Amino acid sequence: MYKPTLDYAQQLDKEDKLAHLRAQFHIPKDKEGNDWLYFTGNSLGLQPKQTQQYIQQELDDWAKYGVEGHFEARNPWMPYHEFLTNSMAKIVGAKPLEVVVMNTLTTNLHLLMVSFYQPTKTKYKIVIESDAFPSDRYAVQSQLKFHGSDAEDGLIEWKPREGEELLRIEDLEKIVDEQGDEIALLLIGGVNYYTGQYLDIKRIAEIGHAKNCIVGIDLAHGAGNISPELHESGVDFAAWCTYKYLNSGPGSLAGLFVHEKHAHNKDLPRFAGWWNHNKETRFNMRQPFDVMPGAEGWQLSNPPILSMAAIRASLDMFEEVGMEALRAKSEKLTGYFEYLINQIDTASIKIITPSNPKERGCQLSIQVKNADKSLHKKLTENNIITDWREPDVIRCAPVPMYNSFEDVYRMVETLKTLL
């Protein structure tokens, strides 16, 4: 049973086998040199201290070798993306063949929809969560328009029930059962950005595939946070960013997954560039297009190495620790956070994230009654960095790699005072 005391929080930190990781990150500080209480790894992860070294290596090799760095650098740039594949595949539960790091999230979703959203006159609709991240909504609406459909008519929203905040899987099942003959694609966020709800990805795939719908997952808030087991889930494709829980830096490259069952289908429509052409003959230049198998077959251009170096710095930390240990700490850390918030005697706030640790990542979404953003502003003034989302939610993500139990305790003590 948890205890609402500083001594107890500090004891949990002493027992934490991952506590040493905090010292490997740059923690922002206030004017007096005190660490911020940073709870926005769900928007931008903190910088690992080794990132600078990884990027500097590539800057040094660029200075030393120029173009020859593609082959002569300590980490040759030509195959650099391959250095990331195995670690990234472990994080999302995929085979190396199924994963590649490339582009940015919404760009990848569009490239994947080029291949997997193939509407007909009768089967053309797309299902998303009603509170999907805006970029996903804009992407699917533009795809509907591009294919000649009405964006409103072609979009089906999976909504919470009246008076509820969370989605029910049986409601999605009903939608697909009743309208599946008209649905071409389900594009669902694996972890909802607003509520923090972790959805049953495997069940979503089963529901969609039962009606011959393609199933895609946006893992922007899932990669490095939960264990989605993408291969086992059977989803057709997925995409995610790396700058949140994967700590790769603002706007860094994204990840892409295409299930093995599609790996060798050269007839899938796709946009082409020289980086998804057969790597053995890529530099012969005057060859007819020969697409590579697997996720690499969706690349277009040679990637930005400096961004990949930052991703590699982070992935090496994940490789050392493993998702199982991170998830175990995450569940305990978030459980303690939830316990402390529930100890506050107030009707002004409530947690809308699922209470079951298996149905959430490390984010807790705190709904504020009669919200006007003032509570969030007061937290910021007290050097507690959280994230406000309209109309009335403060998102807080204690990240197991660098947040401590004492962070959580001090945050809630301040929250109590402000309330």
mmCIF file of C-alpha atoms in Angstrom, residues 38-419:
data_model
loop_
_atom_site.group_PDB
_atom_site.id
_atom_site.type_symbol
_atom_site.label_atom_id
_atom_site.label_comp_id
_atom_site.label_asym_id
_atom_site.label_seq_id
_atom_site.Cartn_x
_atom_site.Cartn_y
_atom_site.Cartn_z
ATOM 1 C CA TYR A 38 9.348 17.817 -15.867
ATOM 2 C CA PHE A 39 6.206 15.895 -16.801
ATOM 3 C CA THR A 40 6.027 16.485 -20.556
ATOM 4 C CA GLY A 41 7.929 13.574 -22.013
ATOM 5 C CA ASN A 42 4.671 12.914 -23.867
ATOM 6 C CA SER A 43 5.383 16.074 -25.900
ATOM 7 C CA LEU A 44 9.182 16.212 -25.940
ATOM 8 C CA GLY A 45 11.498 13.840 -24.153
ATOM 9 C CA LEU A 46 14.547 15.147 -22.336
ATOM 10 C CA GLN A 47 17.990 15.004 -23.914
ATOM 11 C CA PRO A 48 20.261 12.090 -23.001
ATOM 12 C CA LYS A 49 23.707 13.391 -22.110
ATOM 13 C CA GLN A 50 25.326 11.013 -24.597
ATOM 14 C CA THR A 51 23.381 12.508 -27.529
ATOM 15 C CA GLN A 52 25.933 15.284 -28.004
ATOM 16 C CA GLN A 53 28.739 12.750 -28.314
ATOM 17 C CA TYR A 54 26.831 10.706 -30.891
ATOM 18 C CA ILE A 55 26.085 13.764 -33.031
ATOM 19 C CA GLN A 56 29.619 15.123 -32.610
ATOM 20 C CA GLN A 57 31.013 11.878 -34.005
ATOM 21 C CA GLU A 58 29.130 12.431 -37.254
ATOM 22 C CA LEU A 59 30.130 16.112 -37.395
ATOM 23 C CA ASP A 60 33.763 15.093 -36.922
ATOM 24 C CA ASP A 61 33.529 12.468 -39.666
ATOM 25 C CA TRP A 62 31.829 14.940 -42.008
ATOM 26 C CA ALA A 63 34.714 17.362 -41.398
ATOM 27 C CA LYS A 64 37.305 14.600 -41.816
ATOM 28 C CA TYR A 65 35.923 12.695 -44.800
ATOM 29 C CA GLY A 66 33.410 14.874 -46.641
ATOM 30 C CA VAL A 67 31.385 12.744 -49.014
ATOM 31 C CA GLU A 68 33.562 9.716 -48.294
ATOM 32 C CA GLY A 69 31.917 9.582 -44.885
ATOM 33 C CA HIS A 70 29.130 7.593 -46.535
ATOM 34 C CA PHE A 71 31.579 4.683 -46.531
ATOM 35 C CA GLU A 72 34.583 5.708 -44.398
ATOM 36 C CA ALA A 73 32.955 7.234 -41.306
ATOM 37 C CA ARG A 74 33.210 5.280 -38.067
ATOM 38 C CA ASN A 75 29.483 4.648 -38.539
ATOM 39 C CA PRO A 76 29.148 4.733 -42.343
ATOM 40 C CA TRP A 77 26.240 6.903 -43.455
ATOM 41 C CA MET A 78 25.097 4.729 -46.344
ATOM 42 C CA PRO A 79 23.689 1.978 -44.120
ATOM 43 C CA TYR A 80 23.193 4.210 -41.034
ATOM 44 C CA HIS A 81 19.456 3.593 -40.751
ATOM 45 C CA GLU A 82 20.216 -0.111 -40.368
ATOM 46 C CA PHE A 83 22.044 0.624 -37.094
ATOM 47 C CA LEU A 84 18.670 1.608 -35.601
ATOM 48 C CA THR A 85 16.483 -1.196 -36.885
ATOM 49 C CA ASN A 86 17.018 -4.009 -34.380
ATOM 50 C CA SER A 87 16.616 -1.803 -31.306
ATOM 51 C CA MET A 88 13.538 -0.079 -32.702
ATOM 52 C CA ALA A 89 11.984 -3.413 -33.637
ATOM 53 C CA LYS A 90 12.371 -4.627 -30.039
ATOM 54 C CA ILE A 91 10.695 -1.497 -28.671
ATOM 55 C CA VAL A 92 7.556 -1.935 -30.791
ATOM 56 C CA GLY A 93 7.519 -5.742 -30.825
ATOM 57 C CA ALA A 94 8.323 -6.288 -34.490
ATOM 58 C CA LYS A 95 10.705 -8.209 -36.713
ATOM 59 C CA PRO A 96 13.613 -6.157 -38.137
ATOM 60 C CA LEU A 97 12.178 -6.686 -41.632
ATOM 61 C CA GLU A 98 9.027 -4.845 -40.529
ATOM 62 C CA VAL A 99 10.609 -1.626 -39.228
ATOM 63 C CA VAL A 100 12.472 1.364 -40.627
ATOM 64 C CA VAL A 101 13.282 4.860 -39.331
ATOM 65 C CA MET A 102 12.420 7.538 -41.878
ATOM 66 C CA ASN A 103 10.655 10.856 -42.500
ATOM 67 C CA THR A 104 8.234 12.274 -39.931
ATOM 68 C CA LEU A 105 5.036 10.816 -38.527
ATOM 69 C CA THR A 106 2.291 12.307 -40.704
ATOM 70 C CA THR A 107 4.465 11.981 -43.809
ATOM 71 C CA ASN A 108 4.788 8.272 -43.040
ATOM 72 C CA LEU A 109 1.047 7.923 -42.492
ATOM 73 C CA HIS A 110 0.398 9.448 -45.911
ATOM 74 C CA LEU A 111 2.952 7.171 -47.591
ATOM 75 C CA LEU A 112 1.383 4.167 -45.896
ATOM 76 C CA MET A 113 -2.106 5.230 -46.965
ATOM 77 C CA VAL A 114 -0.863 5.490 -50.547
ATOM 78 C CA SER A 115 -0.305 1.745 -50.296
ATOM 79 C CA PHE A 116 -3.015 0.590 -47.932
ATOM 80 C CA TYR A 117 -5.948 2.940 -48.435
ATOM 81 C CA GLN A 118 -7.360 1.709 -51.727
ATOM 82 C CA PRO A 119 -11.011 2.784 -51.717
ATOM 83 C CA THR A 120 -13.701 1.551 -54.088
ATOM 84 C CA LYS A 121 -17.069 3.158 -54.823
ATOM 85 C CA THR A 122 -18.696 1.107 -52.095
ATOM 86 C CA LYS A 123 -15.832 0.461 -49.625
ATOM 87 C CA TYR A 124 -14.134 3.777 -48.978
ATOM 88 C CA LYS A 125 -14.810 4.982 -45.415
ATOM 89 C CA ILE A 126 -12.172 5.508 -42.713
ATOM 90 C CA VAL A 127 -12.641 5.004 -38.955
ATOM 91 C CA ILE A 128 -10.742 7.141 -36.435
ATOM 92 C CA GLU A 129 -11.219 7.970 -32.748
ATOM 93 C CA SER A 130 -13.475 10.989 -32.259
ATOM 94 C CA ASP A 131 -10.649 12.574 -30.253
ATOM 95 C CA ALA A 132 -7.833 11.525 -32.553
ATOM 96 C CA PHE A 133 -4.815 13.807 -32.683
ATOM 97 C CA PRO A 134 -5.646 16.622 -35.151
ATOM 98 C CA SER A 135 -2.855 15.674 -37.555
ATOM 99 C CA ASP A 136 -4.395 12.206 -38.005
ATOM 100 C CA ARG A 137 -7.791 13.741 -38.667
ATOM 101 C CA TYR A 138 -6.384 16.171 -41.233
ATOM 102 C CA ALA A 139 -4.425 13.366 -42.905
ATOM 103 C CA VAL A 140 -7.395 11.038 -43.368
ATOM 104 C CA GLN A 141 -9.711 13.872 -44.425
ATOM 105 C CA SER A 142 -7.226 14.893 -47.105
ATOM 106 C CA GLN A 143 -6.901 11.280 -48.262
ATOM 107 C CA LEU A 144 -10.681 11.024 -48.591
ATOM 108 C CA LYS A 145 -10.776 14.232 -50.636
ATOM 109 C CA PHE A 146 -7.831 13.125 -52.761
ATOM 110 C CA HIS A 147 -9.714 9.967 -53.684
ATOM 111 C CA GLY A 148 -12.861 11.925 -54.566
ATOM 112 C CA SER A 149 -14.904 11.257 -51.416
ATOM 113 C CA ASP A 150 -16.624 13.742 -49.160
ATOM 114 C CA ALA A 151 -14.496 14.179 -46.029
ATOM 115 C CA GLU A 152 -17.531 14.254 -43.748
ATOM 116 C CA ASP A 153 -19.424 11.378 -45.333
ATOM 117 C CA GLY A 154 -16.314 9.191 -45.531
ATOM 118 C CA LEU A 155 -15.157 9.704 -41.940
ATOM 119 C CA ILE A 156 -16.587 7.525 -39.152
ATOM 120 C CA GLU A 157 -15.794 8.471 -35.561
ATOM 121 C CA TRP A 158 -15.434 5.951 -32.755
ATOM 122 C CA LYS A 159 -16.805 7.957 -29.826
ATOM 123 C CA PRO A 160 -17.036 7.552 -26.046
ATOM 124 C CA ARG A 161 -20.555 7.011 -24.768
ATOM 125 C CA GLU A 162 -22.608 9.891 -23.434
ATOM 126 C CA GLY A 163 -21.137 11.108 -20.143
ATOM 127 C CA GLU A 164 -17.923 9.051 -20.548
ATOM 128 C CA GLU A 165 -14.397 10.010 -21.603
ATOM 129 C CA LEU A 166 -12.978 6.616 -22.580
ATOM 130 C CA LEU A 167 -13.563 4.458 -25.640
ATOM 131 C CA ARG A 168 -15.193 1.036 -25.404
ATOM 132 C CA ILE A 169 -13.920 -1.688 -27.729
ATOM 133 C CA GLU A 170 -17.428 -3.148 -28.090
ATOM 134 C CA ASP A 171 -18.572 0.150 -29.634
ATOM 135 C CA LEU A 172 -15.887 -0.146 -32.319
ATOM 136 C CA GLU A 173 -16.972 -3.723 -32.895
ATOM 137 C CA LYS A 174 -20.549 -2.529 -33.443
ATOM 138 C CA ILE A 175 -19.445 0.173 -35.899
ATOM 139 C CA VAL A 176 -17.427 -2.273 -37.976
ATOM 140 C CA ASP A 177 -20.062 -4.992 -37.770
ATOM 141 C CA GLU A 178 -22.766 -2.645 -39.054
ATOM 142 C CA GLN A 179 -20.742 -0.593 -41.571
ATOM 143 C CA GLY A 180 -17.776 -2.818 -42.367
ATOM 144 C CA ASP A 181 -18.815 -3.346 -45.972
ATOM 145 C CA GLU A 182 -18.267 0.395 -46.486
ATOM 146 C CA ILE A 183 -15.094 0.723 -44.382
ATOM 147 C CA ALA A 184 -11.739 0.488 -46.124
ATOM 148 C CA LEU A 185 -9.434 1.537 -43.273
ATOM 149 C CA LEU A 186 -9.254 1.801 -39.496
ATOM 150 C CA LEU A 187 -6.589 4.317 -38.432
ATOM 151 C CA ILE A 188 -6.511 4.350 -34.638
ATOM 152 C CA GLY A 189 -4.153 5.885 -32.080
ATOM 153 C CA GLY A 190 -2.679 3.068 -29.996
ATOM 154 C CA VAL A 191 -2.514 5.411 -26.987
ATOM 155 C CA ASN A 192 -4.935 8.320 -27.136
ATOM 156 C CA TYR A 193 -3.066 11.597 -26.816
ATOM 157 C CA TYR A 194 -5.829 13.289 -24.775
ATOM 158 C CA THR A 195 -6.971 10.666 -22.276
ATOM 159 C CA GLY A 196 -3.858 8.466 -22.224
ATOM 160 C CA GLN A 197 -6.016 5.383 -22.861
ATOM 161 C CA TYR A 198 -4.030 2.414 -24.213
ATOM 162 C CA LEU A 199 -6.274 0.599 -26.666
ATOM 163 C CA ASP A 200 -6.264 -3.125 -27.395
ATOM 164 C CA ILE A 201 -4.352 -3.085 -30.668
ATOM 165 C CA LYS A 202 -4.659 -6.814 -31.343
ATOM 166 C CA ARG A 203 -8.423 -6.734 -30.802
ATOM 167 C CA ILE A 204 -8.737 -3.714 -33.092
ATOM 168 C CA ALA A 205 -6.890 -5.647 -35.806
ATOM 169 C CA GLU A 206 -9.168 -8.649 -35.371
ATOM 170 C CA ILE A 207 -12.289 -6.466 -35.570
ATOM 171 C CA GLY A 208 -11.118 -4.710 -38.724
ATOM 172 C CA HIS A 209 -9.831 -7.782 -40.509
ATOM 173 C CA ALA A 210 -13.085 -9.660 -39.854
ATOM 174 C CA LYS A 211 -14.679 -7.256 -42.340
ATOM 175 C CA ASN A 212 -11.709 -7.119 -44.721
ATOM 176 C CA CYS A 213 -10.655 -3.657 -43.550
ATOM 177 C CA ILE A 214 -7.025 -2.538 -43.441
ATOM 178 C CA VAL A 215 -5.877 -1.626 -39.920
ATOM 179 C CA GLY A 216 -3.259 1.038 -39.188
ATOM 180 C CA ILE A 217 -2.044 2.339 -35.831
ATOM 181 C CA ASP A 218 -0.608 5.717 -34.864
ATOM 182 C CA LEU A 219 1.848 5.008 -32.048
ATOM 183 C CA ALA A 220 2.983 8.599 -31.467
ATOM 184 C CA HIS A 221 2.136 8.267 -27.770
ATOM 185 C CA GLY A 222 2.905 4.561 -27.589
ATOM 186 C CA ALA A 223 6.435 3.939 -28.878
ATOM 187 C CA GLY A 224 8.812 3.792 -25.924
ATOM 188 C CA ASN A 225 5.852 4.044 -23.549
ATOM 189 C CA ILE A 226 3.897 0.805 -23.873
ATOM 190 C CA SER A 227 4.712 -2.562 -25.499
ATOM 191 C CA PRO A 228 2.441 -2.742 -28.563
ATOM 192 C CA GLU A 229 3.748 -6.097 -29.897
ATOM 193 C CA LEU A 230 2.989 -4.989 -33.434
ATOM 194 C CA HIS A 231 3.915 -8.208 -35.208
ATOM 195 C CA GLU A 232 1.803 -10.366 -32.943
ATOM 196 C CA SER A 233 -1.102 -7.914 -33.131
ATOM 197 C CA GLY A 234 -1.454 -8.481 -36.850
ATOM 198 C CA VAL A 235 -2.061 -4.813 -37.730
ATOM 199 C CA ASP A 236 -1.171 -3.983 -41.311
ATOM 200 C CA PHE A 237 0.900 -0.897 -40.615
ATOM 201 C CA ALA A 238 1.895 1.592 -37.937
ATOM 202 C CA ALA A 239 3.860 4.802 -37.585
ATOM 203 C CA TRP A 240 5.259 6.787 -34.662
ATOM 204 C CA CYS A 241 7.448 9.757 -33.814
ATOM 205 C CA THR A 242 10.656 9.453 -31.786
ATOM 206 C CA TYR A 243 10.875 12.811 -30.020
ATOM 207 C CA LYS A 244 8.441 11.975 -27.217
ATOM 208 C CA TYR A 245 9.208 8.862 -25.184
ATOM 209 C CA LEU A 246 12.140 7.951 -27.430
ATOM 210 C CA ASN A 247 14.014 11.160 -26.516
ATOM 211 C CA SER A 248 15.495 11.888 -29.942
ATOM 212 C CA GLY A 249 15.110 15.680 -30.063
ATOM 213 C CA PRO A 250 12.558 18.147 -31.464
ATOM 214 C CA GLY A 251 11.167 17.177 -34.862
ATOM 215 C CA SER A 252 13.413 14.146 -35.169
ATOM 216 C CA LEU A 253 12.749 11.299 -37.593
ATOM 217 C CA ALA A 254 9.868 8.879 -37.187
ATOM 218 C CA GLY A 255 9.416 5.121 -37.310
ATOM 219 C CA LEU A 256 7.338 2.961 -39.622
ATOM 220 C CA PHE A 257 6.053 -0.620 -39.413
ATOM 221 C CA VAL A 258 4.655 -2.779 -42.192
ATOM 222 C CA HIS A 259 3.592 -6.282 -41.219
ATOM 223 C CA GLU A 260 5.598 -9.169 -42.621
ATOM 224 C CA LYS A 261 2.564 -10.431 -44.548
ATOM 225 C CA HIS A 262 2.973 -7.440 -46.884
ATOM 226 C CA ALA A 263 6.785 -7.529 -47.016
ATOM 227 C CA HIS A 264 7.191 -9.104 -50.440
ATOM 228 C CA ASN A 265 4.140 -7.714 -52.207
ATOM 229 C CA LYS A 266 5.740 -5.653 -54.967
ATOM 230 C CA ASP A 267 2.333 -4.944 -56.456
ATOM 231 C CA LEU A 268 1.291 -2.687 -53.591
ATOM 232 C CA PRO A 269 0.946 0.856 -54.930
ATOM 233 C CA ARG A 270 3.550 3.165 -53.445
ATOM 234 C CA PHE A 271 5.473 6.330 -54.102
ATOM 235 C CA ALA A 272 9.035 5.597 -55.165
ATOM 236 C CA GLY A 273 12.458 7.142 -54.690
ATOM 237 C CA TRP A 274 15.967 5.816 -54.962
ATOM 238 C CA TRP A 275 16.140 4.821 -51.293
ATOM 239 C CA ASN A 276 13.426 2.185 -51.626
ATOM 240 C CA HIS A 277 15.118 0.785 -54.722
ATOM 241 C CA ASN A 278 17.210 -2.380 -54.355
ATOM 242 C CA LYS A 279 20.268 -1.273 -52.346
ATOM 243 C CA GLU A 280 22.539 -3.637 -54.308
ATOM 244 C CA THR A 281 21.893 -1.798 -57.589
ATOM 245 C CA ARG A 282 20.889 1.640 -56.281
ATOM 246 C CA PHE A 283 24.041 3.336 -57.556
ATOM 247 C CA ASN A 284 23.880 1.790 -61.009
ATOM 248 C CA MET A 285 21.506 4.688 -61.682
ATOM 249 C CA ARG A 286 19.937 3.532 -64.958
ATOM 250 C CA GLN A 287 18.094 0.533 -63.561
ATOM 251 C CA PRO A 288 14.317 0.007 -63.703
ATOM 252 C CA PHE A 289 12.740 0.444 -60.273
ATOM 253 C CA ASP A 290 13.176 -2.640 -58.079
ATOM 254 C CA VAL A 291 11.527 -2.154 -54.695
ATOM 255 C CA MET A 292 13.153 -3.568 -51.577
ATOM 256 C CA PRO A 293 11.197 -6.022 -49.427
ATOM 257 C CA GLY A 294 9.872 -5.077 -46.006
ATOM 258 C CA ALA A 295 9.527 -1.674 -44.400
ATOM 259 C CA GLU A 296 12.629 -0.385 -46.200
ATOM 260 C CA GLY A 297 10.519 -0.492 -49.358
ATOM 261 C CA TRP A 298 8.695 2.655 -48.184
ATOM 262 C CA GLN A 299 11.796 4.864 -47.932
ATOM 263 C CA LEU A 300 12.244 7.620 -50.488
ATOM 264 C CA SER A 301 15.436 9.566 -49.845
ATOM 265 C CA ASN A 302 18.706 9.242 -48.003
ATOM 266 C CA PRO A 303 18.081 10.202 -44.364
ATOM 267 C CA PRO A 304 19.449 13.048 -42.212
ATOM 268 C CA ILE A 305 22.318 11.432 -40.334
ATOM 269 C CA LEU A 306 22.449 13.963 -37.484
ATOM 270 C CA SER A 307 18.869 13.158 -36.534
ATOM 271 C CA MET A 308 19.586 9.444 -36.764
ATOM 272 C CA ALA A 309 22.625 9.860 -34.515
ATOM 273 C CA ALA A 310 20.384 11.388 -31.830
ATOM 274 C CA ILE A 311 17.928 8.517 -32.211
ATOM 275 C CA ARG A 312 20.762 6.016 -31.931
ATOM 276 C CA ALA A 313 21.958 7.638 -28.697
ATOM 277 C CA SER A 314 18.516 7.101 -27.186
ATOM 278 C CA LEU A 315 17.951 3.624 -28.596
ATOM 279 C CA ASP A 316 21.214 2.436 -27.072
ATOM 280 C CA MET A 317 19.772 3.327 -23.656
ATOM 281 C CA PHE A 318 16.575 1.393 -24.409
ATOM 282 C CA GLU A 319 18.692 -1.532 -25.558
ATOM 283 C CA GLU A 320 20.522 -1.520 -22.224
ATOM 284 C CA VAL A 321 17.389 -1.324 -20.061
ATOM 285 C CA GLY A 322 14.649 -3.057 -22.072
ATOM 286 C CA MET A 323 10.948 -2.261 -22.331
ATOM 287 C CA GLU A 324 9.933 -4.839 -19.726
ATOM 288 C CA ALA A 325 11.823 -3.038 -16.940
ATOM 289 C CA LEU A 326 10.626 0.363 -18.128
ATOM 290 C CA ARG A 327 7.002 -0.766 -18.193
ATOM 291 C CA ALA A 328 7.283 -2.233 -14.708
ATOM 292 C CA LYS A 329 8.587 1.045 -13.303
ATOM 293 C CA SER A 330 6.066 3.031 -15.335
ATOM 294 C CA GLU A 331 3.137 1.144 -13.825
ATOM 295 C CA LYS A 332 4.463 1.650 -10.294
ATOM 296 C CA LEU A 333 5.328 5.320 -10.843
ATOM 297 C CA THR A 334 1.967 6.132 -12.392
ATOM 298 C CA GLY A 335 0.172 4.089 -9.741
ATOM 299 C CA TYR A 336 1.808 6.175 -7.013
ATOM 300 C CA PHE A 337 0.947 9.373 -8.886
ATOM 301 C CA GLU A 338 -2.690 8.307 -9.177
ATOM 302 C CA TYR A 339 -2.809 7.387 -5.488
ATOM 303 C CA LEU A 340 -1.501 10.795 -4.406
ATOM 304 C CA ILE A 341 -3.903 12.726 -6.635
ATOM 305 C CA ASN A 342 -6.816 10.693 -5.299
ATOM 306 C CA GLN A 343 -5.770 11.682 -1.764
ATOM 307 C CA ILE A 344 -6.502 15.346 -2.553
ATOM 308 C CA ASP A 345 -9.818 16.349 -1.018
ATOM 309 C CA THR A 346 -11.317 18.339 -3.889
ATOM 310 C CA ALA A 347 -14.033 18.157 -6.513
ATOM 311 C CA SER A 348 -12.066 20.465 -8.807
ATOM 312 C CA ILE A 349 -10.098 17.752 -10.593
ATOM 313 C CA LYS A 350 -10.428 14.138 -11.659
ATOM 314 C CA ILE A 351 -8.273 11.670 -13.561
ATOM 315 C CA ILE A 352 -9.839 10.572 -16.856
ATOM 316 C CA THR A 353 -7.078 8.107 -17.792
ATOM 317 C CA PRO A 354 -7.984 4.440 -17.135
ATOM 318 C CA SER A 355 -7.192 3.321 -13.601
ATOM 319 C CA ASN A 356 -6.069 -0.112 -14.812
ATOM 320 C CA PRO A 357 -2.284 0.172 -15.456
ATOM 321 C CA LYS A 358 -2.619 -2.272 -18.373
ATOM 322 C CA GLU A 359 -4.935 0.198 -20.126
ATOM 323 C CA ARG A 360 -2.626 3.221 -19.964
ATOM 324 C CA GLY A 361 0.946 4.261 -20.482
ATOM 325 C CA CYS A 362 2.750 6.666 -18.154
ATOM 326 C CA GLN A 363 0.437 9.614 -18.848
ATOM 327 C CA LEU A 364 -2.308 10.681 -16.458
ATOM 328 C CA SER A 365 -4.793 13.212 -17.828
ATOM 329 C CA ILE A 366 -6.227 15.451 -15.118
ATOM 330 C CA GLN A 367 -9.543 17.045 -16.007
ATOM 331 C CA VAL A 368 -10.068 20.448 -14.400
ATOM 332 C CA LYS A 369 -13.601 21.555 -13.495
ATOM 333 C CA ASN A 370 -14.583 24.988 -14.861
ATOM 334 C CA ALA A 371 -11.188 25.106 -16.571
ATOM 335 C CA ASP A 372 -9.656 28.374 -17.698
ATOM 336 C CA LYS A 373 -6.028 27.184 -17.898
ATOM 337 C CA SER A 374 -5.115 29.122 -14.749
ATOM 338 C CA LEU A 375 -4.172 25.985 -12.791
ATOM 339 C CA HIS A 376 -1.795 24.909 -15.544
ATOM 340 C CA LYS A 377 -0.233 28.381 -15.595
ATOM 341 C CA LYS A 378 0.277 28.280 -11.822
ATOM 342 C CA LEU A 379 2.003 24.905 -12.095
ATOM 343 C CA THR A 380 4.329 26.361 -14.740
ATOM 344 C CA GLU A 381 5.098 29.349 -12.505
ATOM 345 C CA ASN A 382 6.157 26.820 -9.866
ATOM 346 C CA ASN A 383 8.561 25.174 -12.349
ATOM 347 C CA ILE A 384 6.302 22.161 -12.861
ATOM 348 C CA ILE A 385 6.187 21.529 -16.584
ATOM 349 C CA THR A 386 2.946 19.863 -17.643
ATOM 350 C CA ASP A 387 0.956 20.025 -20.833
ATOM 351 C CA TRP A 388 -2.419 21.709 -21.343
ATOM 352 C CA ARG A 389 -4.899 20.380 -23.888
ATOM 353 C CA GLU A 390 -8.160 22.140 -24.641
ATOM 354 C CA PRO A 391 -10.752 22.255 -23.362
ATOM 355 C CA ASP A 392 -9.970 21.185 -19.790
ATOM 356 C CA VAL A 393 -7.123 18.676 -19.400
ATOM 357 C CA ILE A 394 -3.641 18.869 -17.883
ATOM 358 C CA ARG A 395 -1.552 15.988 -19.215
ATOM 359 C CA CYS A 396 1.201 14.723 -16.918
ATOM 360 C CA ALA A 397 3.660 12.019 -17.913
ATOM 361 C CA PRO A 398 6.117 10.751 -15.293
ATOM 362 C CA VAL A 399 8.589 9.025 -17.608
ATOM 363 C CA PRO A 400 10.321 5.993 -16.069
ATOM 364 C CA MET A 401 13.687 6.803 -17.637
ATOM 365 C CA TYR A 402 14.161 10.114 -15.848
ATOM 366 C CA ASN A 403 11.275 10.919 -13.499
ATOM 367 C CA SER A 404 11.471 9.903 -9.855
ATOM 368 C CA PHE A 405 8.918 9.053 -7.202
ATOM 369 C CA GLU A 406 10.023 12.202 -5.395
ATOM 370 C CA ASP A 407 9.182 14.219 -8.534
ATOM 371 C CA VAL A 408 5.663 12.839 -8.360
ATOM 372 C CA TYR A 409 5.334 13.529 -4.639
ATOM 373 C CA ARG A 410 6.548 17.142 -4.942
ATOM 374 C CA MET A 411 4.307 17.808 -7.916
ATOM 375 C CA VAL A 412 1.192 16.642 -6.061
ATOM 376 C CA GLU A 413 2.126 18.610 -2.935
ATOM 377 C CA THR A 414 2.311 21.759 -5.050
ATOM 378 C CA LEU A 415 -0.925 20.874 -6.811
ATOM 379 C CA LYS A 416 -2.604 20.485 -3.403
ATOM 380 C CA THR A 417 -1.433 23.947 -2.345
ATOM 381 C CA LEU A 418 -2.596 25.549 -5.584
ATOM 382 C CA LEU A 419 -6.023 23.965 -5.300
#
